[in-house]
Short mmCIF file of C-alpha atoms and ligand atoms in Angstrom, two decimals:
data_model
loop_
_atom_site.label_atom_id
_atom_site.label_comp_id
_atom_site.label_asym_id
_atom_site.label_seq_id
_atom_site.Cartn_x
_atom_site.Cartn_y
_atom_site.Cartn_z
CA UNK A 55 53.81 75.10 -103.33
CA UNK A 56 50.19 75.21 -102.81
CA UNK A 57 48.85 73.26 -100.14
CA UNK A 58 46.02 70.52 -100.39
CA UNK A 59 43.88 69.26 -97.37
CA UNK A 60 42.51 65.67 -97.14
CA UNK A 61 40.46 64.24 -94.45
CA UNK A 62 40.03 60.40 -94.31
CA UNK A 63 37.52 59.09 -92.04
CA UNK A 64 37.30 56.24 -89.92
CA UNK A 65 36.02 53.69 -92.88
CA UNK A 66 38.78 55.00 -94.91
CA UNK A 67 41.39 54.09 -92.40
CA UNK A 68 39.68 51.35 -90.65
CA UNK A 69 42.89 48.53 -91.71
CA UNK A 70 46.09 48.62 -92.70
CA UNK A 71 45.30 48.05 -96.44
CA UNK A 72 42.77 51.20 -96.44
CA UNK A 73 45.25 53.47 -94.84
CA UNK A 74 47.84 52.15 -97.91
CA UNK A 75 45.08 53.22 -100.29
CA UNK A 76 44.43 56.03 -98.75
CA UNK A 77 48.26 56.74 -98.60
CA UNK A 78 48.49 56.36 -102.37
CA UNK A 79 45.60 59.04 -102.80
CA UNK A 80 47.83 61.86 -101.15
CA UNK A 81 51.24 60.44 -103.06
CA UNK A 82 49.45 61.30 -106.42
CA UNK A 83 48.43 64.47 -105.18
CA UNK A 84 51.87 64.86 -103.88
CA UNK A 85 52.86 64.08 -107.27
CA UNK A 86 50.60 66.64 -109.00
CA UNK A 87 52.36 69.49 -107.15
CA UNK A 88 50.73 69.79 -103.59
CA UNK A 89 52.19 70.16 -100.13
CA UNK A 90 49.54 68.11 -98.36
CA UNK A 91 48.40 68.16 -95.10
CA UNK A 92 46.21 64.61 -94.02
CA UNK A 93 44.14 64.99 -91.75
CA UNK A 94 43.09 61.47 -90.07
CA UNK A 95 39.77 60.32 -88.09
CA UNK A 96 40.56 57.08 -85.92
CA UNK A 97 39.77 53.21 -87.29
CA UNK A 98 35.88 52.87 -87.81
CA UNK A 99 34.45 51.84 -84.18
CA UNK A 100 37.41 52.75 -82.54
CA UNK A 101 36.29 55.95 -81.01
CA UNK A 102 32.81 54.52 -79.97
CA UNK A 103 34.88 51.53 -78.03
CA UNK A 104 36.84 54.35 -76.19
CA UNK A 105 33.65 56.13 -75.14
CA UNK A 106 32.00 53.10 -73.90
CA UNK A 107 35.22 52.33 -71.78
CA UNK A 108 34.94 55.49 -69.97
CA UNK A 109 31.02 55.47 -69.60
CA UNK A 110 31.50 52.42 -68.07
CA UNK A 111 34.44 53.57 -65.85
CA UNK A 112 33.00 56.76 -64.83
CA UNK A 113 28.94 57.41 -65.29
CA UNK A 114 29.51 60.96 -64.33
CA UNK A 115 32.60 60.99 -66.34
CA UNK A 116 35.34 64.17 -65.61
CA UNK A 117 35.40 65.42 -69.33
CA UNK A 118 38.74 66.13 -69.21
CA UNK A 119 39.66 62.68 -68.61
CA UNK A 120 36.82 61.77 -71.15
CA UNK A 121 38.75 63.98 -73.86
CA UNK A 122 42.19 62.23 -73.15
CA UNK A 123 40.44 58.64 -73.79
CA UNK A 124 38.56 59.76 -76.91
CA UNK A 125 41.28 61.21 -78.46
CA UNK A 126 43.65 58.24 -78.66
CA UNK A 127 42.56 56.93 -81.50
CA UNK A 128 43.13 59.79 -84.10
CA UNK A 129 47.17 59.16 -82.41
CA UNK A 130 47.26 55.71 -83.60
CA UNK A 131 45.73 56.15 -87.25
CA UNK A 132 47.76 59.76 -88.07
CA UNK A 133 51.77 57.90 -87.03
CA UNK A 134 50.04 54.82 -89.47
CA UNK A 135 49.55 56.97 -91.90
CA UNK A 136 52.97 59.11 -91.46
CA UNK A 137 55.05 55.57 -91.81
CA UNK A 138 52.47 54.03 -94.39
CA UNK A 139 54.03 57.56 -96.45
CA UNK A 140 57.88 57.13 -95.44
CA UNK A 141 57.63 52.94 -96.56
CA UNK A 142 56.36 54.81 -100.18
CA UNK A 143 59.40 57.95 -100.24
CA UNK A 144 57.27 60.83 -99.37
CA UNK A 145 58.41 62.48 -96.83
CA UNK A 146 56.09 62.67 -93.82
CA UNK A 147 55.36 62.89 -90.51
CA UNK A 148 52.58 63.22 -87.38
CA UNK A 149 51.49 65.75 -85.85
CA UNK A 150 49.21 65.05 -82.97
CA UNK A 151 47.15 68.01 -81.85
CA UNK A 152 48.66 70.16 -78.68
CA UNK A 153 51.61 69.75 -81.42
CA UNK A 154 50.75 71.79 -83.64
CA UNK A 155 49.54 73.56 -81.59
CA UNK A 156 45.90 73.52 -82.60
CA UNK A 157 44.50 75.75 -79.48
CA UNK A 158 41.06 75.09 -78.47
CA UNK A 159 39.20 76.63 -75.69
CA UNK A 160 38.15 74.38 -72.55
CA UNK A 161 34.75 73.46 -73.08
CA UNK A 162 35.71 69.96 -73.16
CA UNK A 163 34.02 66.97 -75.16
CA UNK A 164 32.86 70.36 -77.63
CA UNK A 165 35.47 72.45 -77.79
CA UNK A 166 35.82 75.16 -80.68
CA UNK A 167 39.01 75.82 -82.38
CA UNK A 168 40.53 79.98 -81.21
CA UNK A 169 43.73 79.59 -83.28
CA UNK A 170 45.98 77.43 -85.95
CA UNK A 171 49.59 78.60 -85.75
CA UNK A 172 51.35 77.46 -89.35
CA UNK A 173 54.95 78.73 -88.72
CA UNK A 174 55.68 75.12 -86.96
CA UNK A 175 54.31 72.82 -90.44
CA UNK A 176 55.20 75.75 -92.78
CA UNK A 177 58.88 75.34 -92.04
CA UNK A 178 58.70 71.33 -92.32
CA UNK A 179 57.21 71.95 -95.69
CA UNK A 180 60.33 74.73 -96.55
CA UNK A 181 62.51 71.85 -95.43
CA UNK A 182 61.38 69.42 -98.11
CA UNK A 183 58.65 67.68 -96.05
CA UNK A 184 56.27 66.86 -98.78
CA UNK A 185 53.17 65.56 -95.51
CA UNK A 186 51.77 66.47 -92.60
CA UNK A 187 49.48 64.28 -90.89
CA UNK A 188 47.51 65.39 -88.41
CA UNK A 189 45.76 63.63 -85.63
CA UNK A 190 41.81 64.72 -86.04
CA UNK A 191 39.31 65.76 -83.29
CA UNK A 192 41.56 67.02 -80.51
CA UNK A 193 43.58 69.84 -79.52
CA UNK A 194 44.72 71.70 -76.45
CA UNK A 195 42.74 74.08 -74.15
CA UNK A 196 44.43 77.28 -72.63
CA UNK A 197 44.97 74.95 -69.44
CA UNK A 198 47.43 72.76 -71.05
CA UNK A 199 44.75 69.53 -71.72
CA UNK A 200 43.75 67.54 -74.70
CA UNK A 201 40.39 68.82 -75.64
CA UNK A 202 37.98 67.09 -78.08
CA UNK A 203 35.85 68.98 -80.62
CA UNK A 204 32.20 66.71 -80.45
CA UNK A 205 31.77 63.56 -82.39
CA UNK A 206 32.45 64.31 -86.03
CA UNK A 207 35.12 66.38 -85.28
CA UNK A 208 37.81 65.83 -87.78
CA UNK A 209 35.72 67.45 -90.47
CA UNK A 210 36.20 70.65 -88.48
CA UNK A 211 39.67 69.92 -88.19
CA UNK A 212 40.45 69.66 -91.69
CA UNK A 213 38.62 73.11 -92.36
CA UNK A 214 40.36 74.83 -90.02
CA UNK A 215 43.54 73.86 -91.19
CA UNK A 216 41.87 74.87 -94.93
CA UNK A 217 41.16 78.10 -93.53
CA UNK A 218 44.55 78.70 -91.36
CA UNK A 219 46.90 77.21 -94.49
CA UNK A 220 44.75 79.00 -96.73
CA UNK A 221 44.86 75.56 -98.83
CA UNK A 222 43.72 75.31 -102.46
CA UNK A 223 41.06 73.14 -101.61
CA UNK A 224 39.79 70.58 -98.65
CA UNK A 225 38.56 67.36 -99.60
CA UNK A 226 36.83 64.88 -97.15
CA UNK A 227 37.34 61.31 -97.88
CA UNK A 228 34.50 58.57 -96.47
CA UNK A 229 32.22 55.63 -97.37
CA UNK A 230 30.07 57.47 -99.82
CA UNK A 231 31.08 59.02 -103.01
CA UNK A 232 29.43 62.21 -102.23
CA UNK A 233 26.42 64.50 -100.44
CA UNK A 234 22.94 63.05 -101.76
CA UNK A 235 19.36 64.32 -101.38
CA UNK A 236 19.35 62.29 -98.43
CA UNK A 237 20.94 59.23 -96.57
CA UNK A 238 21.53 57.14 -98.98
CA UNK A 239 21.52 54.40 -96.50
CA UNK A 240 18.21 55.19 -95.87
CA UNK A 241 16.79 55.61 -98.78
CA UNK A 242 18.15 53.77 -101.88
CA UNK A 243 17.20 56.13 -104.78
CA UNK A 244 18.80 58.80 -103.16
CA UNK A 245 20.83 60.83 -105.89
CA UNK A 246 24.23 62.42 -105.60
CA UNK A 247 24.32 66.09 -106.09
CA UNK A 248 27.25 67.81 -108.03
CA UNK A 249 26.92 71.04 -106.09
CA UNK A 250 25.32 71.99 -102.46
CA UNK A 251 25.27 75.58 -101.31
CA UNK A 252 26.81 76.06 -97.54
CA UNK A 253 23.68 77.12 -96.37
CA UNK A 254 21.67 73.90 -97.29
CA UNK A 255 24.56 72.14 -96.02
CA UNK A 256 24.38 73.68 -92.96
CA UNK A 257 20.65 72.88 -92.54
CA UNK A 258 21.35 69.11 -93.47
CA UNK A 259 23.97 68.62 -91.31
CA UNK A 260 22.82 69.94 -88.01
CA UNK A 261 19.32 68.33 -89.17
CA UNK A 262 21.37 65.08 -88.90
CA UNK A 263 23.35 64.40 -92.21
CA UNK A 264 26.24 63.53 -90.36
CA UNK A 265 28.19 63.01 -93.65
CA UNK A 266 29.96 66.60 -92.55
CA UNK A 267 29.96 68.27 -88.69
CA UNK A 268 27.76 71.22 -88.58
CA UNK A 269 30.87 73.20 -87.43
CA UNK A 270 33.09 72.18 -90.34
CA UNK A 271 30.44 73.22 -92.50
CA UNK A 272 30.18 76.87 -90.96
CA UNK A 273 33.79 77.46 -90.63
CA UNK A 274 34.12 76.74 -94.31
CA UNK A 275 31.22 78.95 -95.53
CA UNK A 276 33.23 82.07 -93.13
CA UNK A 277 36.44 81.42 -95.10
CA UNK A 278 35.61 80.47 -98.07
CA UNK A 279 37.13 77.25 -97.94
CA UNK A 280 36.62 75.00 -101.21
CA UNK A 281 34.86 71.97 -99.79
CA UNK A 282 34.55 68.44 -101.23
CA UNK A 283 33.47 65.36 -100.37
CA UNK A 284 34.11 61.98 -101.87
CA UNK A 285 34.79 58.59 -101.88
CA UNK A 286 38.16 57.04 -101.38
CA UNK A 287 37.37 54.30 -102.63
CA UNK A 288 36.66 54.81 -105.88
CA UNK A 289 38.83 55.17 -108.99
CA UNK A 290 40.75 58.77 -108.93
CA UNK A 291 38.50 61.42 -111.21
CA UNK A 292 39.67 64.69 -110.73
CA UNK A 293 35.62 65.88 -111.01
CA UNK A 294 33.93 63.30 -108.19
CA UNK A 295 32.53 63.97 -105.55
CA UNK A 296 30.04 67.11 -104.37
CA UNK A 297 31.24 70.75 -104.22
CA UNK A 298 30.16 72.52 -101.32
CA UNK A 299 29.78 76.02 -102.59
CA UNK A 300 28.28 79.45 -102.48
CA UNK A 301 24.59 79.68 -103.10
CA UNK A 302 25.40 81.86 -107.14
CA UNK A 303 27.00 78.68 -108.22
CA UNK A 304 23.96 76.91 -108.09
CA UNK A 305 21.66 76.84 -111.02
CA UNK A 306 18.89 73.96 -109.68
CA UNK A 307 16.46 75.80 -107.66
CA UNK A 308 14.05 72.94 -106.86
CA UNK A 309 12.07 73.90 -103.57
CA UNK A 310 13.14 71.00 -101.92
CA UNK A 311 16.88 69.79 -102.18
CA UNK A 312 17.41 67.49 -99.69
CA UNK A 313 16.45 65.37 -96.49
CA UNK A 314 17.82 64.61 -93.56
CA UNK A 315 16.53 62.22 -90.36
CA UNK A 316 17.89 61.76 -87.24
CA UNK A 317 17.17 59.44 -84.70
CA UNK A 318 19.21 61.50 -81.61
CA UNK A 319 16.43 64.23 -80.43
CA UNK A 320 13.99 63.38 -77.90
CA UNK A 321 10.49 65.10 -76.93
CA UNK A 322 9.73 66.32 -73.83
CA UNK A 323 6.33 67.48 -72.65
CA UNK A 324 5.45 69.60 -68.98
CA UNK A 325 2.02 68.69 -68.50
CA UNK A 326 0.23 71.60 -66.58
CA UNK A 327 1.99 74.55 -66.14
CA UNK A 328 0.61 77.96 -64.97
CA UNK A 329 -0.08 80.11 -68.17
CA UNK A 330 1.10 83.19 -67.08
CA UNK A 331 3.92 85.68 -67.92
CA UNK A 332 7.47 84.44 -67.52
CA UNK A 333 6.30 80.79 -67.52
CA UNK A 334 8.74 80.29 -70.88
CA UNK A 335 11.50 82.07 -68.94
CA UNK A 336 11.33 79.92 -66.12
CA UNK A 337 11.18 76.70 -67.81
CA UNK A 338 14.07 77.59 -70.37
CA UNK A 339 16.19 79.86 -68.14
CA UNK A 340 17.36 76.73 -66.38
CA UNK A 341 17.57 74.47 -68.91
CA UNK A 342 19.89 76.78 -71.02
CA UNK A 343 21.82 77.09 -67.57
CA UNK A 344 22.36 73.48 -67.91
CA UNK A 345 23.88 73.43 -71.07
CA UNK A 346 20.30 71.95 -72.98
CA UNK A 347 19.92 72.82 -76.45
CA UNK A 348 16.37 72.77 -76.54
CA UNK A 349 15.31 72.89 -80.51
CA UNK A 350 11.44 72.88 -81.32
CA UNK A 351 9.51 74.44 -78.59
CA UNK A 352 5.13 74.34 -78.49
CA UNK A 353 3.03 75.73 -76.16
CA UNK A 354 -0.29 74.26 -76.25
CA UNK A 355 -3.58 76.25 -76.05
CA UNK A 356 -4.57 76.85 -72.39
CA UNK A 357 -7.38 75.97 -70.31
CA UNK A 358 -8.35 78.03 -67.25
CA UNK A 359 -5.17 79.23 -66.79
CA UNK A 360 -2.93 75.86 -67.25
CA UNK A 361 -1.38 74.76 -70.13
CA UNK A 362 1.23 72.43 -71.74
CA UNK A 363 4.58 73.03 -72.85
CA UNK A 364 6.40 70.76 -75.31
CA UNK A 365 9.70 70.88 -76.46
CA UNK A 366 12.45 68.79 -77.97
CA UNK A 367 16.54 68.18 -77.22
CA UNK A 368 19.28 65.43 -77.46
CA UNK A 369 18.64 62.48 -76.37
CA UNK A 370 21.44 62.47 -74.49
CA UNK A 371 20.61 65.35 -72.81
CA UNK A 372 17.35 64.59 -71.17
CA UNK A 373 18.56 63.07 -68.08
CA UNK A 374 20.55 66.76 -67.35
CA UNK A 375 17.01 68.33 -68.52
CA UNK A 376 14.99 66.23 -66.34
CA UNK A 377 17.38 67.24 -63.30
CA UNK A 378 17.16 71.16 -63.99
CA UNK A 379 13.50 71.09 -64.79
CA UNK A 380 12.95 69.18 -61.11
CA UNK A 381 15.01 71.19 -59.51
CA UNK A 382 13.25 74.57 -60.08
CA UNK A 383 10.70 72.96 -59.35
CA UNK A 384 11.74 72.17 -55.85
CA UNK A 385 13.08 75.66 -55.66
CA UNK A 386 9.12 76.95 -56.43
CA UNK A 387 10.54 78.88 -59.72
CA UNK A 388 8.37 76.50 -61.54
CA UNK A 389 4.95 74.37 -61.07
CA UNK A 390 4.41 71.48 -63.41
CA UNK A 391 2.45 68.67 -62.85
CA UNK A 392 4.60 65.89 -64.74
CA UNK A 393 7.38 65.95 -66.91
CA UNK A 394 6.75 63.15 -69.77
CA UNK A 395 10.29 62.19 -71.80
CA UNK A 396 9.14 60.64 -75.36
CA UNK A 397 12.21 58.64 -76.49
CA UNK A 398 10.85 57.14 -79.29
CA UNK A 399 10.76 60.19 -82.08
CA UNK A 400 12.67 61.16 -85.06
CA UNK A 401 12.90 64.66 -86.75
CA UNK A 402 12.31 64.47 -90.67
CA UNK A 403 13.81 67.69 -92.58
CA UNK A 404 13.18 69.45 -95.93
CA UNK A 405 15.73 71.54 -96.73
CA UNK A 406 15.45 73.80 -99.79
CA UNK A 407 17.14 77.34 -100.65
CA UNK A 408 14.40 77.65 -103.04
CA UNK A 409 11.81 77.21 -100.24
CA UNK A 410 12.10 81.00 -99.84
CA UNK A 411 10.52 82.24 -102.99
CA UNK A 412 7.89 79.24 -103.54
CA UNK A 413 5.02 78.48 -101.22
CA UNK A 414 2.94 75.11 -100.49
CA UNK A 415 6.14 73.00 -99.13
CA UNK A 416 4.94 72.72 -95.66
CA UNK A 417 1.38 72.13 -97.12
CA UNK A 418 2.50 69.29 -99.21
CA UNK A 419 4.83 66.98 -96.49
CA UNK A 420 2.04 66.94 -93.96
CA UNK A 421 -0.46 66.13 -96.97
CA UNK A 422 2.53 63.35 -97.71
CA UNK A 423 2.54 62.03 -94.06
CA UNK A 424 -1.27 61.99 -93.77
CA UNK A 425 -1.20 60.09 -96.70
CA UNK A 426 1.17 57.29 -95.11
CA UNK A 427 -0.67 57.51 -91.72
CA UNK A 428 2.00 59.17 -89.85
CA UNK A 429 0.98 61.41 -87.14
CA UNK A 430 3.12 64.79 -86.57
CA UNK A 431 3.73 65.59 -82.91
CA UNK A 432 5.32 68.90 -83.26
CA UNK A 433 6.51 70.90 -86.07
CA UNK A 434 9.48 73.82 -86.73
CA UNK A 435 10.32 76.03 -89.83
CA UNK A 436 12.33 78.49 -90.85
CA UNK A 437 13.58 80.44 -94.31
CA UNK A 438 14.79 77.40 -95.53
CA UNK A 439 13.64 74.59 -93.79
CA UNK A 440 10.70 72.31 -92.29
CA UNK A 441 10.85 69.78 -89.51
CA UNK A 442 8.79 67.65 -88.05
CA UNK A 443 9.10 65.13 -85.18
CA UNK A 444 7.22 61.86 -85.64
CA UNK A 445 6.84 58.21 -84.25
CA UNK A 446 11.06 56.82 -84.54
CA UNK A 447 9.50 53.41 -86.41
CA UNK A 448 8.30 55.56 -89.42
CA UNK A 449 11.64 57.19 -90.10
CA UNK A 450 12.68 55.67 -93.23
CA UNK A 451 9.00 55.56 -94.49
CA UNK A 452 8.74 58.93 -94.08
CA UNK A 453 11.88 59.82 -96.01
CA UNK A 454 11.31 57.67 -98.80
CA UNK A 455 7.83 58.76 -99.55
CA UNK A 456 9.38 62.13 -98.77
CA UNK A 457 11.65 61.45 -101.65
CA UNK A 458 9.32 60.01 -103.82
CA UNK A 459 6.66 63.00 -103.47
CA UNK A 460 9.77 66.02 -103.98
CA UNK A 461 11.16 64.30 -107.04
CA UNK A 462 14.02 63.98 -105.54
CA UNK A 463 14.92 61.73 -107.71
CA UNK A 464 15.43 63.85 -110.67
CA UNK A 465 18.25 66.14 -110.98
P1 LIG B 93 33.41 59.35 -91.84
O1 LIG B 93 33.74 58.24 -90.91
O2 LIG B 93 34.13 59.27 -93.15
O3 LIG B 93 33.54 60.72 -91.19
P2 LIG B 93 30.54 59.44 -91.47
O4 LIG B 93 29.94 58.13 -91.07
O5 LIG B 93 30.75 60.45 -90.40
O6 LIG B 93 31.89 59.14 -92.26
O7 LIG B 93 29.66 60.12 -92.62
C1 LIG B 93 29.33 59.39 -93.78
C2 LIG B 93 27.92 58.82 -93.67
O8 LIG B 93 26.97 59.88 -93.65
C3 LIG B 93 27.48 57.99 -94.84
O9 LIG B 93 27.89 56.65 -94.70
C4 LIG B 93 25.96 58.14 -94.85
O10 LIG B 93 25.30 57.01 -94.31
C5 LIG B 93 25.71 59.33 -93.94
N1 LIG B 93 24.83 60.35 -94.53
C6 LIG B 93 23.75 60.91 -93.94
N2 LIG B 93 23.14 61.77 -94.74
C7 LIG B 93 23.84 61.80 -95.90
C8 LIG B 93 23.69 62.50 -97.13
N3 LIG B 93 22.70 63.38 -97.33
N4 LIG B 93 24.60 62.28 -98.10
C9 LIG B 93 25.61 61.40 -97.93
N5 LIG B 93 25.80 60.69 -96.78
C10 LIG B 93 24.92 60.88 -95.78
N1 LIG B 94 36.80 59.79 -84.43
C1 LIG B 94 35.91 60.88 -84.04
C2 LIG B 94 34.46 60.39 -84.01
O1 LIG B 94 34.20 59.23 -84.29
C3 LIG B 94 36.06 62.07 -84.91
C4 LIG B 94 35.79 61.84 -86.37
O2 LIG B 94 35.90 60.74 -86.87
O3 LIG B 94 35.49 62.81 -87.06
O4 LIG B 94 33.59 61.15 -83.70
MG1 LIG B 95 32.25 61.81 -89.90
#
C-alpha cells in the first residue's frame, strides 16, 4: 500500500470535535487506498502552559527534565486520536516517540533526528493496521531520555517519517489554508501561493514564517519529500493547499515572493571596542561557545582606534550572551566599554529566488521604509534575501507597505 503522512497541529486538535474532524480526514484517505501515518502536535496552548510550568519551577531549568514536561502533550493528543480512529473502524494505534524508536541525539530542547527505524510500524501495517499515530516533537537520545526537537517540531517529525517511509506525499494540516506571501495575520491582502520552491521556503521560515520549522523544511528539500500544507478545516479538494517544491516547477519569477517578520531577535551593540586584529574573534569565539546564534553582525567605522560592534540574536538568548560577553571581559580577552541589549526590534524579510538575476530590490525597500519614516538599524543580504532590523512598533506597517510596493498582491 502506499503510505500517506499527515501532520495536524495544535489548532487542528485543540478539542475533541477537531480531533473527530481531523480523524475523518485520514479515514477518507484511508479509504482512497493509503496506509497512513498521523502525526499529532499537542492541543493549541498546551505546550506553552507546560513550558511556563517548568520556567517557573526551575529558572535554570535541567533540559532534560524540560524535554520530559514539554513533551507530554503530543502523548495526550496522538492516544485521542488513535481511539477517535478505533470508535470510527479503522484500525489504529499510538506510537509515542522512544516507541518507535525515533532516535535523536542529546542536544536536548533542539535535538535533530539520526535515525527512523520502520520494521516496528511496517509490520503493524502488514498486519492489517490501516494508522499509526505518532506523538510529534519528541524522541529518544542515545542515553535513553525523551528529547524534544525545538518549538515547531512536529513539522520535522512528519518529514522525517516522509523521508524514512518513503511516503507518497506529507501533508501538514493547520489554521491557514496554505503558505502566503506573508503572514496573513499580519497583513490581510496577503495571497496564497499554489507553489513555493524549498529554497524560498527555507528563507521564510527561518526568517520567521513559522507556518513550517526551518528543519522540516530542509529535511524535505534533502529527500525529496512532497510537501503540502493546508487547511483542515476546509472542505476536502484534492488540489488545496501550497506545494512545496523544487525551484523548475516554478514558472512565477517575480523578484520578490514573499515576507516574513519576526518579533523573536534582539540587537545587541558593544560600544567601544579596540579596532584591532582578532577583535571579531574574541567577541564571537565566546559567544558561539555559548551556544549564541548570532545572525546580522556590523562593525561600525572606527575612530582613533575604537569602534562599535553590533550584532543581532534570539531574544531569548541575550541573557546567555550578556554572561559570555562579561565574562571575557573579566578574563581581559575582551575590552568593551558597555554592552547595550535593544529589545524592542523586528527583522522584516524579502525573500525572492528571482532576486538573483534582477537588481534594485534592496534599493527599493529602504526607498519603501524611508517613505513610511522607518529608520533601519542594521541590514543583512544574501543570494536570495534582504533583512532589515527596525523599531518592533512598525512591524506590520512595514510589511504591509512592503506588500503593497512588491505587488504582492498579484499572482
Ligand atoms: P500549527 O499549530 O498548525 O503548527 P503554526 O501556528 O505553527 O500552526 O503555523 C501556522 C501559522 O503560521 C498561521 O496561523 C500564520 O499566522 C503563521 N504564518 C506566518 N507566516 C505565514 C505565511 N507566510 N503563510 C502562512 N502562514 C504564516
Ligand atoms: N507542540 C510543539 C510546539 O508547540 C510542537 C509542535 O506543535 O510542532 O512547539
Ligand atoms: Mg507549527
Amino acid at each position: 500500500m502506499p503510505i500517506l503522512v499527515m501532520k495536524f497541529g495544535g489548532t487542528s486538535v485543540a478539542t475533541l470535535d477537531k480531533i473527530k474532524r481531523a480523524a475523518k480526514r485520514v479515514g477518507r484517505e484511508v479509504a482512497n487506498g493509503y496506509d497512513v501515518i498521523v502525526v499529532v502536535s499537542a492541543m493549541s496552548g498546551e505546550t506553552n502552559k507546560l513550558v511556563g510550568f517548568v520556567n517557573d519551577t526551575s529558572p535554570m531549568y535541567d533540559a532534560r527534565e524540560y524535554d520530559a514536561v514539554v513533551s507530554s502533550g503530543e502523548n495526550v493528543t496522538a492516544g485521542l486520536m488513535a481511539l477517535t480512529l478505533q470508535e470510527m473502524d479503522v484500525p489504529a494505534r499510538s506510537w509515542q516517540g522512544w516507541q518507535v524508536p525515533l532516535k535523536t541525539n542529546s542536544a536536548h530542547s533542539a535535538a535533530r533526528i539520526e535515525e527512523i527505524p520502520t520494521d516496528n510500524i511496517l509490520a503493524k501495517f502488514a498486519e492489517g493496521m490501516k494508522v499509526a499515530v505518532v506523538a510529534g516533537f519528541q524522541g529518544i537520545s542515545p542515553e535513553g531520555r525523551i528529547t524534544t526537537l525545538g518549538r515547531g517540531g512536529s513539522d520535522t517529525t512528519a518529514v522525517a517519517f516522509a523521508a524514512a517511509f518513503e511516503a507518497e506525499r506529507c501533508d501538514i494540516y493547520t489554521d491557514v489554508d496554505g503558505v502566503y506571501t506573508t503572514d496573513p495575520r499580519v497583513e490581510s491582502k496577503a495571497r496564497k501561493m499554489e507553489k513555493v520552491a524549498f529554497e524560498e521556503m527555507l528563507e521564510m521560515a527561518s526568517l520567521g514564517a513559522k507556518v513550517l520549522q526551518t528543519r522540516s523544511v530542509e529535511l524535505a528539500m534533502r529527500y525529496g519529500v512532497r510537501l503540502r500544507v493546508l487547511s483542515s478545516f476546509e472542505e476536502y479538494n484534492p488540489n488545496a493547499g501550497t506545494l512545496i517544491c523544487a525551484e523548475e516547477d516554478i514558472v512565477e519569477n517575480k523578484p520578490v515572493s514573499g515576507i516574513a517578520s519576526s518579533r523573536e531577535e534582539a540587537k545587541m551593540t558593544l560600544v567601544s571596542i579596540a579596532d584591532r586584529p582578532g577583535i571579531a574573534a574574541a567577541i564571537f569565539g565566546p559567544l558561539a561557545e555559548a551556544g549564541v546564534n548570532v545572525d546580522m553582525i556590523i562593525q561600525n567605522i572606527s575612530e582613533e582606534g575604537r569602534t562599535d560592534m553590533t550584532f543581532s540574536c534570539p531574544m531569548d538568548q541575550v541573557k546567555r550572551a550578556e554572561a559570555a560577553l562579561d565574562e571575557a571581559k573579566a578574563k581581559g580577552d575582551l575590552n568593551f566599554g558597555e554592552l547595550i541589549s535593544d529589545m524592542n526590534v523586528a527583522k522584516i524579510s524579502l525573500v525572492g529566488i528571482g532576486m538573483r538575476s534582477q537588481s534594485g530590490v534592496a534599493a527599493k525597500m529602504f526607498k519603501v521604509l524611508r517613505d513610511e519614516g522607518i529608520n533601519i538599524k542594521v541590514i543583512a543580504t544574501s543570494e536570495i534575501k534582504i533583512s532589515v532590523l527596525i523599531d518592533r512598533k512598525y512591524t506590520e506597517l512595514a510589511v504591509q507597505a512592503l506588500h503593497d510596493a512588491f505587488e504582492l498582491d498579484k499572482a
